[in-house]
Amino acid sequence: MTVSSIDPWAPSPAHFRAIVVGVVGIGAALLFRIPAILVLATPFAFVAVWSTATRPDDAPTLTSQISPRTIREGEATTWAAELCDVNAVDHVVAFAPPRTWLETRPHSGVVATGVDHGDSTTAVAVAMRCTHWGRHEIGPINVVAVSSWGAFRWRALDVGYQVTTLPLPEVFDAAPPQHRANGLVGLNRSSRPGDGSEFSGIRPFQTGDRLRRINWRRSLRSGDLHVTSTYADQDTHVALFVDALADFGTSGGIDGAASSLDTTVRAAGAIAEHFLLRGDRVSLQVFGSRGRSHVPPASGRGHLRRILDVLAVIDPDTSRADEVRAGRGAIPGDALAIMLSPLISPIALQRAVSIASHGLTVAVVDTLPDDVHADDDAATELAWRIRLLERQREVRSVQNVGVPVIAWRGPGSLDPFLREIARRAAAPRMARR
């Protein structure tokens, strides 16, 4: 909790109105000798005198928090406050002003709660739903405690909250088998025997075989020791490259249209989640963004959270285009490289070609929206069409050197690419004698 300011008990406009109406009404009734005006003004004067006599002296104590601080797109978080020493308080009102990508419940952002007589504490809460990934500032939230008859009010301004909204990965799945790798973990079957969980066959016992692998049923029938052999489990190192140089299109949040960066971030999260849940290793490199831009390879659900944390704080910075290097970095030769980019800047394609030139298997995922060229300005729409024609030429030149460019369409987008590299791995290779 960070309270920027706390005001003491102060008279409200309603209290001033009661005083003015009471004094002026009684004075006019005595001056003009009109009993009706006296009857109307007396209650206002009585309320003003009673409110002044029972004016609160002690200010309430505000304790607030927001939970949870990390959520997914479309989920809600709650700001809750508890006020102590509210013996003289009639009701409490909290107001959360509207923020971009934050939907308050209720929509007005105003929540009021009454205080029962004799209670020393009361609570008030405002629910907020985040509709877009990123870090969002919440507040300032106004908290107002009002005394009886609405005569005096105490106000506090609660600020300093930040909520991290993780991108909600799109639905993604890949049916084809993965490409060959050298690891000994994961769900992908290796092309060589080894220590794993998938049955390969039964063979005679050899020196070095583990005793738990002995197939006693086959051994008793044949009279010789036989063991059950398996395929070695393997993992895949998936290196994700995210182009965050610019954002194209209009973003409508989780419930609306997706811009190029929205599609890129959610697709990267979906691909990372798919491979990490299979036991593979995933690394992430973001170029063209402020802040942290690299996540080393690892596996597990905790690593997925680290990747989503980096994706959630992407901030496009076009001024860093000249700083982006075309090198592949420290990526092993058996890694599967996947680059996600709207392909408006040629830097992403140049980097993909550079990665492929080092012998890595690489694919480029196109995340540009289909309607990005639509614009009310004829000149702008013409410029977009010219750039898209140039983009088609650049994509064809990259495809000619063996780097596939795939449009992101959700589940199954990478199936042709994964099926092709699996076919290459199973194809016969030339060997020196």
XYZ file of C-alpha atoms in Angstrom:
433
model
C 0.000 0.000 0.000
C 1.214 3.490 -0.896
C -1.039 6.324 0.250
C -0.001 9.545 -1.450
C -2.215 11.840 0.609
C -4.653 11.676 3.528
C -6.976 14.607 4.197
C -8.422 15.310 7.679
C -12.151 15.411 8.283
C -13.540 18.339 6.288
C -17.046 19.732 5.859
C -18.833 18.557 2.760
C -20.863 20.691 0.328
C -24.021 19.131 1.803
C -23.090 20.485 5.239
C -22.559 23.979 3.846
C -25.900 23.802 2.050
C -27.668 22.796 5.274
C -26.095 25.737 7.136
C -26.952 28.248 4.404
C -30.514 27.021 3.938
C -31.112 26.889 7.708
C -29.717 30.345 8.488
C -31.208 32.100 5.478
C -34.551 30.342 5.870
C -34.928 31.138 9.570
C -33.816 34.714 8.987
C -36.293 35.192 6.135
C -39.108 33.622 8.169
C -38.512 35.997 11.106
C -38.040 39.003 8.856
C -41.112 38.464 6.700
C -43.128 36.630 9.388
C -43.863 33.604 7.165
C -44.336 30.441 9.257
C -44.107 28.141 6.221
C -40.514 29.173 5.553
C -39.673 28.555 9.233
C -41.132 25.056 9.025
C -39.056 24.283 5.922
C -35.785 25.762 7.227
C -35.840 24.316 10.757
C -34.891 20.719 9.747
C -31.864 22.012 7.810
C -30.726 24.049 10.804
C -31.249 21.104 13.139
C -29.192 18.766 10.898
C -26.393 21.361 10.616
C -26.197 21.823 14.406
C -26.390 18.078 15.082
C -23.688 17.278 12.509
C -21.366 19.933 13.915
C -21.844 18.640 17.463
C -21.076 15.044 16.436
C -18.163 15.881 14.116
C -15.654 12.968 14.003
C -12.284 13.629 15.617
C -10.257 10.481 14.881
C -9.348 9.654 11.285
C -9.796 6.058 10.069
C -6.802 3.819 9.375
C -6.550 2.547 5.796
C -4.957 -0.812 4.932
C -5.157 -1.932 1.298
C -3.733 -4.538 -1.038
C -4.229 -5.938 -4.509
C -4.319 -9.668 -5.189
C -3.261 -11.360 -7.324
C -0.531 -9.176 -8.776
C 0.172 -11.500 -11.701
C -2.697 -12.699 -13.870
C -3.424 -13.891 -17.409
C -5.240 -11.946 -20.076
C -8.963 -11.928 -19.409
C -8.571 -12.667 -15.698
C -9.466 -10.281 -12.894
C -7.649 -8.907 -9.899
C -9.166 -7.253 -6.855
C -8.185 -4.128 -4.977
C -9.396 -4.443 -1.392
C -9.162 -1.989 1.480
C -9.990 -2.267 5.165
C -10.712 0.786 7.302
C -10.372 0.684 11.067
C -11.755 3.133 13.666
C -14.936 3.831 11.703
C -17.250 4.336 14.684
C -18.306 7.760 13.399
C -18.502 6.711 9.737
C -21.844 6.172 8.013
C -20.576 4.734 4.699
C -17.384 4.351 2.648
C -16.983 4.990 -1.085
C -14.082 3.853 -3.313
C -13.542 5.088 -6.867
C -11.133 3.501 -9.359
C -10.729 5.749 -12.424
C -10.862 4.081 -15.850
C -7.574 2.811 -17.244
C -6.579 1.482 -20.633
C -6.996 -2.330 -20.798
C -8.619 -2.408 -17.348
C -12.331 -3.060 -16.948
C -13.709 -2.272 -13.504
C -16.627 -4.107 -11.963
C -18.956 -2.279 -11.701
C -18.235 -0.433 -14.918
C -18.378 2.994 -13.235
C -15.559 2.027 -10.879
C -17.523 3.318 -7.883
C -18.179 0.948 -4.975
C -19.961 1.988 -1.778
C -20.516 0.078 1.428
C -22.420 1.003 4.550
C -21.127 0.789 8.104
C -23.376 -0.776 10.699
C -23.748 0.950 14.030
C -21.159 -0.294 16.472
C -18.748 -1.719 13.903
C -15.132 -0.608 14.237
C -13.953 -1.916 10.861
C -15.340 -2.096 7.342
C -14.071 -3.296 3.964
C -14.491 -2.155 0.375
C -13.242 -3.826 -2.813
C -13.084 -3.095 -6.560
C -12.626 -5.889 -9.109
C -10.636 -5.159 -12.276
C -10.298 -7.301 -15.398
C -7.183 -6.968 -17.559
C -7.813 -7.408 -21.278
C -4.273 -6.999 -22.621
C -0.857 -8.369 -21.717
C 1.753 -6.091 -20.171
C 2.329 -4.188 -16.954
C -0.539 -1.945 -15.912
C -0.607 0.803 -13.325
C -3.677 0.700 -11.082
C -4.920 3.824 -9.427
C -4.891 6.326 -7.969
C -7.898 4.998 -6.089
C -9.925 7.496 -4.087
C -11.282 6.295 -0.755
C -13.839 8.528 0.967
C -15.379 7.969 4.396
C -18.539 9.968 5.076
C -20.051 10.771 8.489
C -23.736 10.845 9.407
C -25.967 13.070 7.237
C -23.061 13.352 4.781
C -21.810 16.389 6.695
C -18.095 15.565 6.965
C -15.833 13.418 4.854
C -12.358 11.958 5.119
C -10.450 11.229 1.921
C -7.351 9.191 1.075
C -5.605 8.616 -2.248
C -4.179 5.104 -2.669
C -1.521 4.710 -5.389
C 1.515 2.649 -6.269
C 0.018 -0.616 -7.537
C 1.186 -2.441 -10.641
C -0.253 -5.622 -12.103
C 1.595 -7.868 -14.534
C -0.704 -9.440 -17.105
C 0.827 -12.458 -18.805
C -0.110 -13.151 -22.432
C -2.699 -15.855 -22.892
C -1.101 -18.392 -25.265
C -3.216 -19.269 -28.254
C -4.389 -22.814 -28.813
C -1.526 -24.660 -30.482
C -0.628 -28.251 -31.160
C 1.778 -30.058 -33.455
C 0.930 -33.566 -34.628
C 4.094 -34.523 -36.591
C 7.097 -35.963 -34.732
C 9.889 -33.632 -33.764
C 13.293 -33.513 -35.334
C 16.273 -35.478 -34.103
C 18.091 -34.238 -30.992
C 20.829 -35.422 -28.640
C 19.205 -35.092 -25.233
C 17.960 -37.885 -22.981
C 14.748 -36.328 -21.671
C 11.409 -35.380 -23.164
C 8.640 -37.238 -24.952
C 10.200 -37.624 -28.392
C 11.441 -41.069 -29.327
C 15.046 -41.244 -30.427
C 16.238 -43.005 -33.540
C 18.753 -44.944 -31.444
C 18.368 -47.453 -28.551
C 19.060 -46.281 -25.040
C 17.625 -45.715 -21.586
C 14.015 -44.693 -22.051
C 10.412 -45.729 -21.599
C 9.349 -46.841 -25.098
C 9.668 -50.529 -25.952
C 12.175 -51.416 -28.686
C 12.639 -55.198 -28.467
C 14.088 -58.159 -26.551
C 17.724 -59.120 -27.016
C 20.360 -61.311 -25.285
C 21.978 -59.981 -22.141
C 25.201 -57.987 -22.628
C 27.806 -56.770 -20.184
C 26.655 -53.484 -18.700
C 22.915 -54.112 -18.925
C 20.953 -53.274 -15.803
C 19.433 -56.132 -13.855
C 16.030 -54.460 -13.767
C 15.918 -54.763 -17.569
C 16.068 -58.569 -17.476
C 13.040 -60.194 -19.094
C 12.639 -63.214 -16.799
C 9.816 -64.816 -18.766
C 11.865 -64.936 -21.980
C 14.998 -65.950 -20.071
C 13.278 -68.930 -18.404
C 11.897 -70.172 -21.721
C 15.188 -69.870 -23.622
C 17.612 -70.776 -20.826
C 19.724 -67.649 -21.506
C 19.397 -64.187 -20.013
C 17.480 -61.720 -22.169
C 16.792 -58.048 -21.525
C 14.109 -55.646 -22.708
C 15.606 -52.864 -24.825
C 14.068 -49.418 -25.222
C 14.450 -46.325 -27.324
C 16.268 -43.428 -25.698
C 14.010 -40.533 -24.804
C 15.236 -37.262 -26.226
C 14.541 -33.578 -25.919
C 14.471 -30.775 -28.449
C 16.057 -27.371 -27.990
C 13.574 -24.891 -29.459
C 15.060 -21.414 -29.886
C 12.351 -18.761 -30.208
C 13.201 -15.412 -31.809
C 10.639 -12.619 -31.401
C 10.645 -9.500 -33.578
C 9.499 -6.584 -31.396
C 10.773 -3.700 -33.496
C 7.264 -2.371 -34.186
C 3.573 -3.135 -33.809
C 1.226 -3.058 -36.790
C -2.535 -3.132 -36.792
C -5.090 -2.286 -34.134
C -5.145 -4.100 -30.811
C -8.518 -4.735 -29.238
C -7.322 -6.749 -26.274
C -8.246 -10.338 -25.539
C -11.850 -9.744 -26.693
C -11.070 -7.843 -29.908
C -8.803 -7.757 -32.916
C -5.128 -8.646 -32.548
C -2.256 -6.534 -33.784
C 0.943 -8.029 -35.137
C 2.667 -7.839 -31.745
C -0.349 -9.410 -30.024
C -0.237 -12.341 -32.424
C 3.547 -12.620 -32.068
C 3.521 -12.642 -28.276
C 0.605 -15.054 -27.943
C 1.993 -17.375 -30.633
C 5.404 -17.416 -28.927
C 3.744 -18.278 -25.631
C 1.714 -21.060 -27.285
C 4.754 -22.620 -28.965
C 6.808 -22.402 -25.770
C 4.014 -23.974 -23.728
C 3.588 -26.818 -26.241
C 7.240 -27.824 -26.274
C 7.850 -27.271 -22.553
C 4.942 -29.525 -21.597
C 6.531 -32.221 -23.742
C 9.722 -32.000 -21.701
C 11.758 -30.089 -24.289
C 14.048 -27.129 -23.690
C 13.046 -23.680 -24.933
C 15.040 -20.467 -25.143
C 13.801 -16.988 -26.032
C 15.458 -14.013 -27.679
C 13.579 -10.745 -28.226
C 15.150 -8.148 -30.483
C 13.992 -4.570 -30.841
C 12.510 -4.244 -27.349
C 13.437 -2.295 -24.248
C 14.337 -4.177 -21.101
C 15.126 -7.853 -20.725
C 15.316 -9.693 -24.029
C 16.907 -13.115 -23.408
C 15.865 -16.277 -21.582
C 18.401 -19.150 -21.563
C 17.246 -22.668 -22.491
C 15.555 -24.725 -19.787
C 12.466 -26.869 -19.317
C 9.519 -27.190 -16.977
C 6.491 -25.136 -15.989
C 8.622 -22.687 -14.032
C 10.554 -21.911 -17.190
C 7.283 -21.243 -19.027
C 6.496 -18.599 -16.416
C 9.889 -16.967 -17.017
C 9.254 -16.840 -20.759
C 5.784 -15.356 -20.283
C 7.213 -12.742 -17.905
C 9.633 -11.564 -20.600
C 6.928 -11.597 -23.282
C 4.634 -9.548 -21.045
C 7.052 -6.616 -20.781
C 7.899 -6.287 -24.478
C 8.004 -2.626 -25.464
C 8.669 -1.938 -29.172
C 11.549 0.401 -29.874
C 12.110 1.229 -33.545
C 15.215 3.269 -32.702
C 17.071 0.044 -31.859
C 16.806 -1.343 -35.383
C 20.444 -0.515 -36.087
C 21.566 -2.293 -32.907
C 20.049 -5.654 -33.829
C 22.777 -8.058 -34.787
C 22.359 -10.744 -37.391
C 24.421 -13.382 -35.538
C 22.846 -16.585 -34.335
C 24.303 -16.353 -30.808
C 25.134 -19.301 -28.593
C 22.712 -21.825 -30.100
C 23.726 -25.463 -30.554
C 23.688 -26.916 -34.016
C 20.866 -29.371 -33.262
C 18.426 -26.650 -32.144
C 15.134 -25.918 -33.837
C 14.934 -22.159 -34.465
C 11.531 -20.500 -34.881
C 11.337 -16.785 -35.629
C 8.074 -14.876 -35.211
C 7.829 -11.584 -37.056
C 5.401 -9.441 -39.103
C 8.225 -9.250 -41.689
C 7.787 -5.550 -42.331
C 11.374 -4.811 -41.385
C 13.922 -6.832 -43.429
C 16.008 -7.340 -40.274
C 14.029 -10.435 -39.233
C 14.518 -12.153 -42.611
C 18.209 -11.259 -42.640
C 18.623 -12.762 -39.206
C 16.761 -15.919 -40.244
C 19.077 -16.348 -43.235
C 22.092 -15.817 -40.975
C 20.859 -18.513 -38.567
C 20.245 -20.928 -41.432
C 23.711 -20.246 -42.833
C 25.182 -21.688 -39.613
C 23.485 -25.005 -40.306
C 20.474 -24.658 -37.998
C 16.948 -25.681 -38.882
C 14.936 -22.464 -38.932
C 11.400 -21.432 -39.822
C 9.842 -17.961 -39.963
C 6.277 -17.485 -38.697
C 4.431 -14.588 -40.330
C 2.272 -12.733 -37.777
C 1.128 -9.751 -39.858
C -2.683 -9.207 -39.736
C -4.518 -9.681 -43.012
C -6.252 -6.279 -42.894
C -3.253 -4.176 -41.947
C -3.234 -2.355 -45.304
C -6.837 -1.135 -44.939
C -6.848 2.605 -44.247
C -9.178 5.538 -44.858
C -6.316 7.576 -46.293
C -5.752 6.596 -49.933
C -2.071 7.578 -49.836
C -1.425 5.465 -46.731
C -3.213 2.475 -48.229
C -1.195 2.818 -51.432
C 2.048 2.959 -49.436
C 1.037 -0.205 -47.581
C 0.324 -2.023 -50.830
C 3.726 -1.081 -52.228
C 5.466 -2.258 -49.046
C 3.541 -5.530 -49.060
C 4.631 -6.177 -52.658
C 8.239 -5.594 -51.650
C 7.638 -7.897 -48.680
C 6.440 -10.684 -50.970
C 9.634 -10.383 -53.007
C 11.785 -10.546 -49.849
C 9.869 -13.605 -48.608
C 10.356 -15.418 -51.936
C 14.084 -14.724 -51.851
C 14.313 -16.186 -48.340
C 12.293 -19.245 -49.323
C 14.625 -19.821 -52.251
C 17.548 -20.308 -49.852
C 15.635 -22.977 -47.916
C 14.018 -20.976 -45.074
C 10.240 -21.647 -44.943
C 7.897 -18.759 -44.164
C 4.649 -19.924 -42.514
C 1.559 -17.836 -41.803
C 0.318 -18.216 -38.243
C -3.099 -19.862 -38.216
C -3.155 -21.388 -34.742
C -3.194 -25.185 -34.243
C -1.332 -27.038 -36.960
C 0.508 -23.979 -38.277
C 3.899 -25.659 -37.949
C 2.806 -29.159 -38.994
C 4.116 -28.965 -42.598
C 7.460 -27.639 -41.381
C 7.845 -30.242 -38.610
C 6.771 -33.020 -40.943
C 9.389 -31.963 -43.482
C 12.278 -31.878 -41.003
C 11.183 -35.264 -39.615
C 11.294 -36.639 -43.167
C 14.787 -35.204 -43.641
C 15.979 -36.808 -40.409
C 14.711 -40.209 -41.497
C 16.146 -39.962 -45.014
C 19.391 -41.874 -45.819
C 22.567 -39.827 -45.609
C 25.872 -40.097 -47.368
C 28.787 -41.360 -45.302
C 32.504 -41.626 -46.004
C 34.120 -45.069 -46.178
